[in-house]
Amino acid sequence: MIIEVKRNLSENEINALAEKYNAIIVTDRNRNLLVSSSSLKEIEETGYEQIEQHWVFDNDMQLSSRKFMPQTRNVNIGSFTTGKDESIVIIGPCSVESEEQIEQTAALIKENGLTSLRAGCFKPRTSPYSFQGMGIDGLKLLAKMREKYGFSIVTEVRDSTHVDAVIEYADVVQVGAKAMYDHGILRACGKARKPILLKRGFGTTLQEFVQSAEFILSGGNANVMLCERGIRTFETKSRFTLDLCGVAYLKENTNLPIILDPSHAMGYAYGVPDLARACMAMNVDGLLIEVHPDPSVAKSDASQQLNHTQFNELIQSLHPIAKAVGRNIV
Ligand code: PEP
Ligand code: MN
């Protein structure tokens, strides 16, 4: 249940109510909300005068639900805001590898009139022997690109050892598919004053995915976006299976902006353009596409990154699809 308490309540009264209902206190644009388990269905009559309104839920998708907030949240990625009639195409290599590489990416972003650069510096690799990312040196290169070109920077946090550094350098903090269960990270993101791009774990149900977002929302950060990046199914010909049915569900039932990642879902560059077009047709807030000046030498996710020529062709074909669903690409 979410309970909005009357504005004239003292801190002590709010705390007492929170204790009574076993609730987390969330401040949301000057209102105080008490969020407790969805198993709570009724409030006591004697306390009615302290309560402005309340919402009852079937499950613990509460702050994220359209029942609580019907409109899609306005979350900023630099100068772009979600929930409106624009879609953002966020591009960049899987990993920051060198200044030269990231400058080439910056040129591609600029050439296409885009606004956001995404690349990882702390990589959650499947093997300890693979490239783990440039760490802080990579974050500094991304900060340099923001300074030079004004791009917003999206970069990921892998574990709690560097969460503060990533939060400090990023405009948007990406929580990866493997990190989305890490409660140290989720709680740090809840306290952060930066938007969070939360990726779906590949073995995660929609309910679990949205509940991870609820940790961040109830932790005090209202700026959460969901990223569907493919789930593991019985199919092995593609790296993962992009769950577009799940996207339809999330759009219908949650107020969280949605960014789709066809690159990690497909795992192979040949399939990414078609899938990206299908994603744009889903009328979502944005796409995340991996690009690399020379994918054959990429230090991570080499097989799925588009080269710059392939990306230039793709973006041309995305504009009319975005138009058809009532959006402009930024
Ligand atoms: C990435 O975005 O490069 C990445 C590691 O993605 P995911 O967490 O979805 O696997
Ligand atoms: Mn990647």
mmCIF file of C-alpha atoms and ligand atoms in Angstrom:
data_model
loop_
_atom_site.group_PDB
_atom_site.id
_atom_site.type_symbol
_atom_site.label_atom_id
_atom_site.label_comp_id
_atom_site.label_asym_id
_atom_site.label_seq_id
_atom_site.Cartn_x
_atom_site.Cartn_y
_atom_site.Cartn_z
ATOM 1 C CA MET A 1 0.000 0.000 0.000
ATOM 2 C CA ILE A 2 1.052 3.581 -0.573
ATOM 3 C CA ILE A 3 -0.290 6.108 1.905
ATOM 4 C CA GLU A 4 0.053 9.825 1.282
ATOM 5 C CA VAL A 5 -0.061 11.578 4.634
ATOM 6 C CA LYS A 6 -1.521 15.019 5.267
ATOM 7 C CA ARG A 7 0.969 17.861 4.793
ATOM 8 C CA ASN A 8 0.480 19.302 8.275
ATOM 9 C CA LEU A 9 1.756 16.181 10.035
ATOM 10 C CA SER A 10 4.836 16.540 12.218
ATOM 11 C CA GLU A 11 7.908 14.372 11.721
ATOM 12 C CA ASN A 12 7.028 12.443 14.857
ATOM 13 C CA GLU A 13 3.521 11.729 13.619
ATOM 14 C CA ILE A 14 4.852 10.560 10.239
ATOM 15 C CA ASN A 15 7.394 8.301 11.937
ATOM 16 C CA ALA A 16 4.702 6.849 14.185
ATOM 17 C CA LEU A 17 2.492 6.075 11.185
ATOM 18 C CA ALA A 18 5.427 4.514 9.336
ATOM 19 C CA GLU A 19 6.068 2.267 12.293
ATOM 20 C CA LYS A 20 2.410 1.358 12.608
ATOM 21 C CA TYR A 21 2.169 0.298 8.968
ATOM 22 C CA ASN A 22 5.717 -1.074 8.733
ATOM 23 C CA ALA A 23 6.345 1.351 5.914
ATOM 24 C CA ILE A 24 9.262 3.080 4.212
ATOM 25 C CA ILE A 25 8.943 6.880 4.160
ATOM 26 C CA VAL A 26 9.433 8.270 0.655
ATOM 27 C CA THR A 27 9.429 11.982 -0.066
ATOM 28 C CA ASP A 28 7.949 12.656 -3.468
ATOM 29 C CA ARG A 29 7.724 16.275 -4.668
ATOM 30 C CA ASN A 30 6.848 17.737 -1.252
ATOM 31 C CA ARG A 31 4.495 14.919 -0.343
ATOM 32 C CA ASN A 32 5.314 12.299 2.221
ATOM 33 C CA LEU A 33 4.458 8.778 1.205
ATOM 34 C CA LEU A 34 4.462 5.699 3.347
ATOM 35 C CA VAL A 35 5.103 2.605 1.296
ATOM 36 C CA SER A 36 4.424 -0.752 2.874
ATOM 37 C CA SER A 37 3.937 -4.262 1.554
ATOM 38 C CA SER A 38 1.110 -4.776 -0.929
ATOM 39 C CA SER A 39 -0.292 -7.352 1.502
ATOM 40 C CA LEU A 40 -1.602 -4.394 3.530
ATOM 41 C CA LYS A 41 -5.067 -3.725 2.116
ATOM 42 C CA GLU A 42 -6.822 -1.543 4.685
ATOM 43 C CA ILE A 43 -6.007 1.413 6.898
ATOM 44 C CA GLU A 44 -7.456 1.803 10.372
ATOM 45 C CA GLU A 45 -10.477 4.095 10.557
ATOM 46 C CA THR A 46 -9.124 5.922 13.589
ATOM 47 C CA GLY A 47 -6.210 7.259 11.527
ATOM 48 C CA TYR A 48 -8.227 8.615 8.572
ATOM 49 C CA GLU A 49 -7.740 12.262 9.543
ATOM 50 C CA GLN A 50 -3.951 11.929 9.106
ATOM 51 C CA ILE A 51 -4.205 10.544 5.607
ATOM 52 C CA GLU A 52 -4.688 12.399 2.340
ATOM 53 C CA GLN A 53 -5.180 9.378 0.080
ATOM 54 C CA HIS A 54 -4.012 5.813 -0.317
ATOM 55 C CA TRP A 55 -3.540 3.214 -3.033
ATOM 56 C CA VAL A 56 -3.985 -0.546 -2.690
ATOM 57 C CA PHE A 57 -2.062 -2.992 -4.887
ATOM 58 C CA ASP A 58 -2.175 -6.638 -5.913
ATOM 59 C CA ASN A 59 1.611 -6.981 -5.756
ATOM 60 C CA ASP A 60 4.759 -5.056 -4.805
ATOM 61 C CA MET A 61 4.972 -3.078 -8.049
ATOM 62 C CA GLN A 62 3.730 0.050 -6.331
ATOM 63 C CA LEU A 63 5.680 3.304 -6.833
ATOM 64 C CA SER A 64 6.431 2.051 -10.344
ATOM 65 C CA SER A 65 2.799 1.362 -11.218
ATOM 66 C CA ARG A 66 0.520 3.370 -13.459
ATOM 67 C CA LYS A 67 -2.136 2.956 -10.782
ATOM 68 C CA PHE A 68 -0.033 5.197 -8.518
ATOM 69 C CA MET A 69 1.301 7.511 -11.253
ATOM 70 C CA PRO A 70 -0.556 7.205 -14.573
ATOM 71 C CA GLN A 71 1.916 9.140 -16.697
ATOM 72 C CA THR A 72 5.390 7.920 -17.666
ATOM 73 C CA ARG A 73 8.049 9.470 -15.437
ATOM 74 C CA ASN A 74 10.063 12.385 -16.767
ATOM 75 C CA VAL A 75 13.654 11.279 -16.335
ATOM 76 C CA ASN A 76 16.509 13.343 -17.757
ATOM 77 C CA ILE A 77 19.348 11.965 -19.819
ATOM 78 C CA GLY A 78 21.265 15.235 -20.201
ATOM 79 C CA SER A 79 18.954 17.607 -22.090
ATOM 80 C CA PHE A 80 16.589 14.782 -23.136
ATOM 81 C CA THR A 81 13.532 13.995 -21.013
ATOM 82 C CA THR A 82 11.608 10.719 -21.130
ATOM 83 C CA GLY A 83 7.822 10.432 -21.284
ATOM 84 C CA LYS A 84 7.465 12.918 -24.126
ATOM 85 C CA ASP A 85 7.433 12.614 -27.893
ATOM 86 C CA GLU A 86 11.139 12.019 -28.380
ATOM 87 C CA SER A 87 13.234 8.853 -28.328
ATOM 88 C CA ILE A 88 16.901 8.934 -27.462
ATOM 89 C CA VAL A 89 19.388 6.751 -29.301
ATOM 90 C CA ILE A 90 22.264 6.142 -26.915
ATOM 91 C CA ILE A 91 25.360 4.729 -28.556
ATOM 92 C CA GLY A 92 28.920 3.820 -27.743
ATOM 93 C CA PRO A 93 31.310 0.919 -27.501
ATOM 94 C CA CYS A 94 30.820 -1.824 -24.948
ATOM 95 C CA SER A 95 34.022 -0.680 -23.196
ATOM 96 C CA VAL A 96 36.097 2.458 -23.180
ATOM 97 C CA GLU A 97 39.400 1.226 -24.623
ATOM 98 C CA SER A 98 41.418 4.345 -25.501
ATOM 99 C CA GLU A 99 41.075 8.070 -26.048
ATOM 100 C CA GLU A 100 41.343 7.606 -29.806
ATOM 101 C CA GLN A 101 38.479 5.081 -29.830
ATOM 102 C CA ILE A 102 36.219 7.225 -27.713
ATOM 103 C CA GLU A 103 36.981 10.329 -29.824
ATOM 104 C CA GLN A 104 35.908 8.379 -32.911
ATOM 105 C CA THR A 105 32.663 7.477 -31.144
ATOM 106 C CA ALA A 106 32.165 11.125 -30.215
ATOM 107 C CA ALA A 107 32.539 12.089 -33.881
ATOM 108 C CA LEU A 108 29.855 9.527 -34.844
ATOM 109 C CA ILE A 109 27.454 10.853 -32.210
ATOM 110 C CA LYS A 110 27.988 14.437 -33.360
ATOM 111 C CA GLU A 111 27.674 13.563 -37.048
ATOM 112 C CA ASN A 112 24.241 12.054 -36.382
ATOM 113 C CA GLY A 113 22.971 14.856 -34.166
ATOM 114 C CA LEU A 114 22.724 12.549 -31.148
ATOM 115 C CA THR A 115 23.330 13.601 -27.555
ATOM 116 C CA SER A 116 24.377 10.677 -25.403
ATOM 117 C CA LEU A 117 27.513 8.533 -25.123
ATOM 118 C CA ARG A 118 27.463 5.196 -23.377
ATOM 119 C CA ALA A 119 30.479 3.031 -22.617
ATOM 120 C CA GLY A 120 31.587 0.833 -19.746
ATOM 121 C CA CYS A 121 34.686 1.301 -17.606
ATOM 122 C CA PHE A 122 33.977 -1.403 -15.024
ATOM 123 C CA LYS A 123 32.885 -4.440 -17.002
ATOM 124 C CA PRO A 124 30.984 -7.341 -15.422
ATOM 125 C CA ARG A 125 32.692 -10.047 -17.482
ATOM 126 C CA THR A 126 31.747 -13.699 -17.512
ATOM 127 C CA SER A 127 35.418 -14.696 -17.216
ATOM 128 C CA PRO A 128 38.041 -13.242 -14.848
ATOM 129 C CA TYR A 129 40.615 -13.562 -17.647
ATOM 130 C CA SER A 130 38.798 -11.195 -20.026
ATOM 131 C CA PHE A 131 39.317 -7.423 -20.220
ATOM 132 C CA GLN A 132 37.757 -5.915 -17.093
ATOM 133 C CA GLY A 133 37.588 -2.279 -18.244
ATOM 134 C CA MET A 134 39.769 0.824 -17.877
ATOM 135 C CA GLY A 135 38.303 1.783 -14.501
ATOM 136 C CA ILE A 136 38.718 5.381 -13.312
ATOM 137 C CA ASP A 137 40.957 6.268 -16.301
ATOM 138 C CA GLY A 138 38.032 5.360 -18.553
ATOM 139 C CA LEU A 139 35.611 7.469 -16.512
ATOM 140 C CA LYS A 140 37.996 10.418 -16.953
ATOM 141 C CA LEU A 141 37.960 9.941 -20.729
ATOM 142 C CA LEU A 142 34.149 9.955 -20.715
ATOM 143 C CA ALA A 143 34.130 13.103 -18.582
ATOM 144 C CA LYS A 144 36.464 14.691 -21.135
ATOM 145 C CA MET A 145 33.968 13.926 -23.927
ATOM 146 C CA ARG A 146 31.145 15.496 -21.923
ATOM 147 C CA GLU A 147 33.282 18.587 -21.382
ATOM 148 C CA LYS A 148 34.306 18.813 -25.031
ATOM 149 C CA TYR A 149 31.017 17.966 -26.792
ATOM 150 C CA GLY A 150 28.290 18.365 -24.161
ATOM 151 C CA PHE A 151 27.154 14.732 -24.442
ATOM 152 C CA SER A 152 25.426 13.079 -21.525
ATOM 153 C CA ILE A 153 27.393 10.115 -20.230
ATOM 154 C CA VAL A 154 25.877 6.727 -19.430
ATOM 155 C CA THR A 155 28.218 4.262 -17.754
ATOM 156 C CA GLU A 156 27.825 1.192 -15.632
ATOM 157 C CA VAL A 157 28.531 0.202 -12.083
ATOM 158 C CA ARG A 158 29.748 -3.373 -11.598
ATOM 159 C CA ASP A 159 30.041 -3.668 -7.825
ATOM 160 C CA SER A 160 30.030 -1.605 -4.671
ATOM 161 C CA THR A 161 33.807 -0.948 -4.659
ATOM 162 C CA HIS A 162 33.487 1.930 -7.130
ATOM 163 C CA VAL A 163 29.810 2.846 -6.997
ATOM 164 C CA ASP A 164 30.534 6.375 -5.711
ATOM 165 C CA ALA A 165 33.044 7.087 -8.485
ATOM 166 C CA VAL A 166 30.636 5.975 -11.210
ATOM 167 C CA ILE A 167 27.797 8.000 -9.679
ATOM 168 C CA GLU A 168 30.070 11.046 -9.580
ATOM 169 C CA TYR A 169 31.241 10.806 -13.209
ATOM 170 C CA ALA A 170 28.034 9.609 -14.910
ATOM 171 C CA ASP A 171 24.964 11.577 -15.945
ATOM 172 C CA VAL A 172 23.094 8.275 -15.931
ATOM 173 C CA VAL A 173 24.234 5.257 -13.933
ATOM 174 C CA GLN A 174 23.704 1.948 -15.695
ATOM 175 C CA VAL A 175 23.093 -1.067 -13.478
ATOM 176 C CA GLY A 176 23.844 -4.112 -15.583
ATOM 177 C CA ALA A 177 22.002 -7.376 -15.992
ATOM 178 C CA LYS A 178 24.299 -9.135 -13.518
ATOM 179 C CA ALA A 179 24.331 -6.246 -11.028
ATOM 180 C CA MET A 180 20.578 -5.732 -10.785
ATOM 181 C CA TYR A 181 20.272 -8.091 -7.821
ATOM 182 C CA ASP A 182 23.098 -6.407 -5.891
ATOM 183 C CA HIS A 183 21.409 -4.688 -2.994
ATOM 184 C CA GLY A 184 24.493 -2.625 -2.115
ATOM 185 C CA ILE A 185 24.277 -1.123 -5.609
ATOM 186 C CA LEU A 186 20.489 -0.732 -5.536
ATOM 187 C CA ARG A 187 20.627 1.064 -2.199
ATOM 188 C CA ALA A 188 23.463 3.345 -3.337
ATOM 189 C CA CYS A 189 21.405 4.150 -6.456
ATOM 190 C CA GLY A 190 18.404 4.920 -4.231
ATOM 191 C CA LYS A 191 20.448 7.555 -2.429
ATOM 192 C CA ALA A 192 22.061 8.917 -5.594
ATOM 193 C CA ARG A 193 20.814 12.107 -7.160
ATOM 194 C CA LYS A 194 21.432 10.746 -10.664
ATOM 195 C CA PRO A 195 19.071 8.894 -13.018
ATOM 196 C CA ILE A 196 19.477 5.128 -13.089
ATOM 197 C CA LEU A 197 19.223 2.855 -16.124
ATOM 198 C CA LEU A 198 18.355 -0.537 -14.671
ATOM 199 C CA LYS A 199 18.927 -3.504 -16.973
ATOM 200 C CA ARG A 200 16.911 -6.678 -16.683
ATOM 201 C CA GLY A 201 18.801 -9.728 -15.511
ATOM 202 C CA PHE A 202 18.692 -12.472 -18.101
ATOM 203 C CA GLY A 203 16.980 -14.872 -15.691
ATOM 204 C CA THR A 204 14.691 -12.302 -14.145
ATOM 205 C CA THR A 205 10.901 -12.242 -14.315
ATOM 206 C CA LEU A 206 9.166 -8.945 -14.992
ATOM 207 C CA GLN A 207 7.957 -8.918 -11.388
ATOM 208 C CA GLU A 208 11.509 -9.333 -10.025
ATOM 209 C CA PHE A 209 12.831 -6.746 -12.479
ATOM 210 C CA VAL A 210 10.329 -4.101 -11.420
ATOM 211 C CA GLN A 211 10.850 -4.940 -7.748
ATOM 212 C CA SER A 212 14.562 -4.153 -8.194
ATOM 213 C CA ALA A 213 13.438 -0.771 -9.485
ATOM 214 C CA GLU A 214 11.216 -0.438 -6.405
ATOM 215 C CA PHE A 215 14.344 -0.680 -4.192
ATOM 216 C CA ILE A 216 15.746 2.397 -5.938
ATOM 217 C CA LEU A 217 12.435 4.271 -5.969
ATOM 218 C CA SER A 218 11.687 3.554 -2.320
ATOM 219 C CA GLY A 219 15.294 4.459 -1.489
ATOM 220 C CA GLY A 220 14.462 8.016 -2.538
ATOM 221 C CA ASN A 221 15.470 8.190 -6.206
ATOM 222 C CA ALA A 222 12.445 8.776 -8.455
ATOM 223 C CA ASN A 223 14.528 8.700 -11.644
ATOM 224 C CA VAL A 224 14.621 5.109 -12.773
ATOM 225 C CA MET A 225 14.454 3.777 -16.341
ATOM 226 C CA LEU A 226 14.106 0.123 -17.295
ATOM 227 C CA CYS A 227 16.222 -1.540 -19.957
ATOM 228 C CA GLU A 228 15.161 -4.803 -21.593
ATOM 229 C CA ARG A 229 18.306 -6.445 -23.006
ATOM 230 C CA GLY A 230 17.229 -10.004 -23.644
ATOM 231 C CA ILE A 231 16.524 -12.977 -21.427
ATOM 232 C CA ARG A 232 17.810 -16.534 -21.528
ATOM 233 C CA THR A 233 15.492 -19.013 -23.172
ATOM 234 C CA PHE A 234 15.981 -22.478 -24.683
ATOM 235 C CA GLU A 235 17.174 -20.800 -27.894
ATOM 236 C CA THR A 236 20.917 -20.746 -28.496
ATOM 237 C CA LYS A 237 21.187 -19.299 -32.004
ATOM 238 C CA SER A 238 20.941 -15.757 -30.677
ATOM 239 C CA ARG A 239 22.805 -14.695 -27.519
ATOM 240 C CA PHE A 240 19.554 -13.952 -25.670
ATOM 241 C CA THR A 241 15.875 -13.494 -26.591
ATOM 242 C CA LEU A 242 14.573 -9.928 -26.627
ATOM 243 C CA ASP A 243 11.326 -9.972 -24.675
ATOM 244 C CA LEU A 244 9.145 -7.500 -26.567
ATOM 245 C CA CYS A 245 5.996 -8.996 -24.996
ATOM 246 C CA GLY A 246 7.528 -8.067 -21.652
ATOM 247 C CA VAL A 247 8.086 -4.554 -22.984
ATOM 248 C CA ALA A 248 4.385 -4.295 -23.876
ATOM 249 C CA TYR A 249 3.568 -5.409 -20.323
ATOM 250 C CA LEU A 250 5.941 -2.882 -18.735
ATOM 251 C CA LYS A 251 4.585 -0.058 -20.895
ATOM 252 C CA GLU A 252 1.024 -0.910 -19.953
ATOM 253 C CA ASN A 253 1.561 -1.388 -16.240
ATOM 254 C CA THR A 254 4.497 0.729 -15.118
ATOM 255 C CA ASN A 255 5.294 4.431 -15.177
ATOM 256 C CA LEU A 256 8.988 3.767 -15.774
ATOM 257 C CA PRO A 257 10.532 4.908 -19.069
ATOM 258 C CA ILE A 258 11.811 2.069 -21.224
ATOM 259 C CA ILE A 259 15.073 1.872 -23.136
ATOM 260 C CA LEU A 260 15.668 -1.163 -25.364
ATOM 261 C CA ASP A 261 19.009 -2.798 -26.012
ATOM 262 C CA PRO A 262 18.927 -4.941 -29.159
ATOM 263 C CA SER A 263 22.736 -5.338 -29.180
ATOM 264 C CA HIS A 264 23.109 -7.526 -26.106
ATOM 265 C CA ALA A 265 19.910 -9.416 -26.912
ATOM 266 C CA MET A 266 20.997 -10.475 -30.386
ATOM 267 C CA GLY A 267 24.692 -10.829 -29.718
ATOM 268 C CA TYR A 268 25.527 -10.644 -33.427
ATOM 269 C CA ALA A 269 25.822 -7.437 -35.425
ATOM 270 C CA TYR A 270 23.966 -8.852 -38.432
ATOM 271 C CA GLY A 271 20.697 -8.981 -36.487
ATOM 272 C CA VAL A 272 20.964 -5.684 -34.644
ATOM 273 C CA PRO A 273 19.576 -3.279 -37.315
ATOM 274 C CA ASP A 274 16.329 -5.239 -37.865
ATOM 275 C CA LEU A 275 15.880 -5.693 -34.149
ATOM 276 C CA ALA A 276 16.588 -1.990 -33.504
ATOM 277 C CA ARG A 277 13.853 -1.079 -35.989
ATOM 278 C CA ALA A 278 11.440 -3.422 -34.222
ATOM 279 C CA CYS A 279 12.399 -1.772 -30.924
ATOM 280 C CA MET A 280 11.722 1.708 -32.278
ATOM 281 C CA ALA A 281 8.331 0.500 -33.514
ATOM 282 C CA MET A 282 7.527 -0.426 -29.875
ATOM 283 C CA ASN A 283 7.241 3.323 -29.210
ATOM 284 C CA VAL A 284 9.719 3.402 -26.351
ATOM 285 C CA ASP A 285 11.774 6.193 -24.820
ATOM 286 C CA GLY A 286 15.038 5.082 -26.273
ATOM 287 C CA LEU A 287 17.446 2.568 -27.699
ATOM 288 C CA LEU A 288 20.888 1.581 -26.587
ATOM 289 C CA ILE A 289 23.109 0.364 -29.397
ATOM 290 C CA GLU A 290 26.716 -0.740 -29.213
ATOM 291 C CA VAL A 291 29.056 0.667 -31.851
ATOM 292 C CA HIS A 292 32.805 0.409 -32.311
ATOM 293 C CA PRO A 293 35.185 1.993 -34.849
ATOM 294 C CA ASP A 294 36.505 -1.517 -35.588
ATOM 295 C CA PRO A 295 34.395 -4.219 -33.897
ATOM 296 C CA SER A 296 36.859 -6.949 -34.920
ATOM 297 C CA VAL A 297 39.373 -5.658 -32.357
ATOM 298 C CA ALA A 298 36.877 -4.716 -29.621
ATOM 299 C CA LYS A 299 37.979 -5.844 -26.164
ATOM 300 C CA SER A 300 34.454 -6.889 -25.147
ATOM 301 C CA ASP A 301 31.275 -7.843 -27.012
ATOM 302 C CA ALA A 302 33.106 -7.775 -30.359
ATOM 303 C CA SER A 303 30.536 -9.833 -32.265
ATOM 304 C CA GLN A 304 27.553 -7.559 -31.628
ATOM 305 C CA GLN A 305 28.919 -4.044 -32.118
ATOM 306 C CA LEU A 306 28.041 -2.183 -35.311
ATOM 307 C CA ASN A 307 30.784 -0.421 -37.210
ATOM 308 C CA HIS A 308 30.193 3.239 -37.928
ATOM 309 C CA THR A 309 29.019 2.703 -41.502
ATOM 310 C CA GLN A 310 26.474 0.144 -40.333
ATOM 311 C CA PHE A 311 25.254 2.532 -37.655
ATOM 312 C CA ASN A 312 24.923 5.439 -40.115
ATOM 313 C CA GLU A 313 22.718 3.259 -42.307
ATOM 314 C CA LEU A 314 20.658 2.092 -39.353
ATOM 315 C CA ILE A 315 19.937 5.535 -37.948
ATOM 316 C CA GLN A 316 18.628 6.736 -41.321
ATOM 317 C CA SER A 317 16.092 3.927 -41.299
ATOM 318 C CA LEU A 318 15.077 4.601 -37.685
ATOM 319 C CA HIS A 319 13.902 8.186 -38.297
ATOM 320 C CA PRO A 320 10.777 7.280 -40.342
ATOM 321 C CA ILE A 321 9.873 4.498 -37.889
ATOM 322 C CA ALA A 322 10.117 6.923 -34.978
ATOM 323 C CA LYS A 323 7.933 9.374 -36.937
ATOM 324 C CA ALA A 324 5.355 6.660 -37.586
ATOM 325 C CA VAL A 325 4.938 6.134 -33.833
ATOM 326 C CA GLY A 326 4.850 9.881 -33.169
ATOM 327 C CA ARG A 327 8.393 10.493 -32.015
ATOM 328 C CA ASN A 328 11.556 12.301 -33.018
ATOM 329 C CA ILE A 329 14.995 10.860 -32.452
ATOM 330 C CA VAL A 330 17.550 12.790 -30.421
HETATM 331 C C1 PEP B 1 26.764 -3.688 -21.369
HETATM 332 O O1 PEP B 1 25.832 -2.858 -21.443
HETATM 333 O O2 PEP B 1 27.823 -3.580 -21.988
HETATM 334 C C2 PEP B 1 26.511 -4.900 -20.573
HETATM 335 C C3 PEP B 1 27.470 -5.524 -19.941
HETATM 336 O O3 PEP B 1 25.218 -5.258 -20.604
HETATM 337 P P1 PEP B 1 24.386 -6.293 -19.717
HETATM 338 O O4 PEP B 1 24.563 -5.857 -18.304
HETATM 339 O O5 PEP B 1 23.000 -6.106 -20.230
HETATM 340 O O6 PEP B 1 24.939 -7.652 -19.996
HETATM 341 MN MN MN B 2 28.414 -4.813 -23.909
#
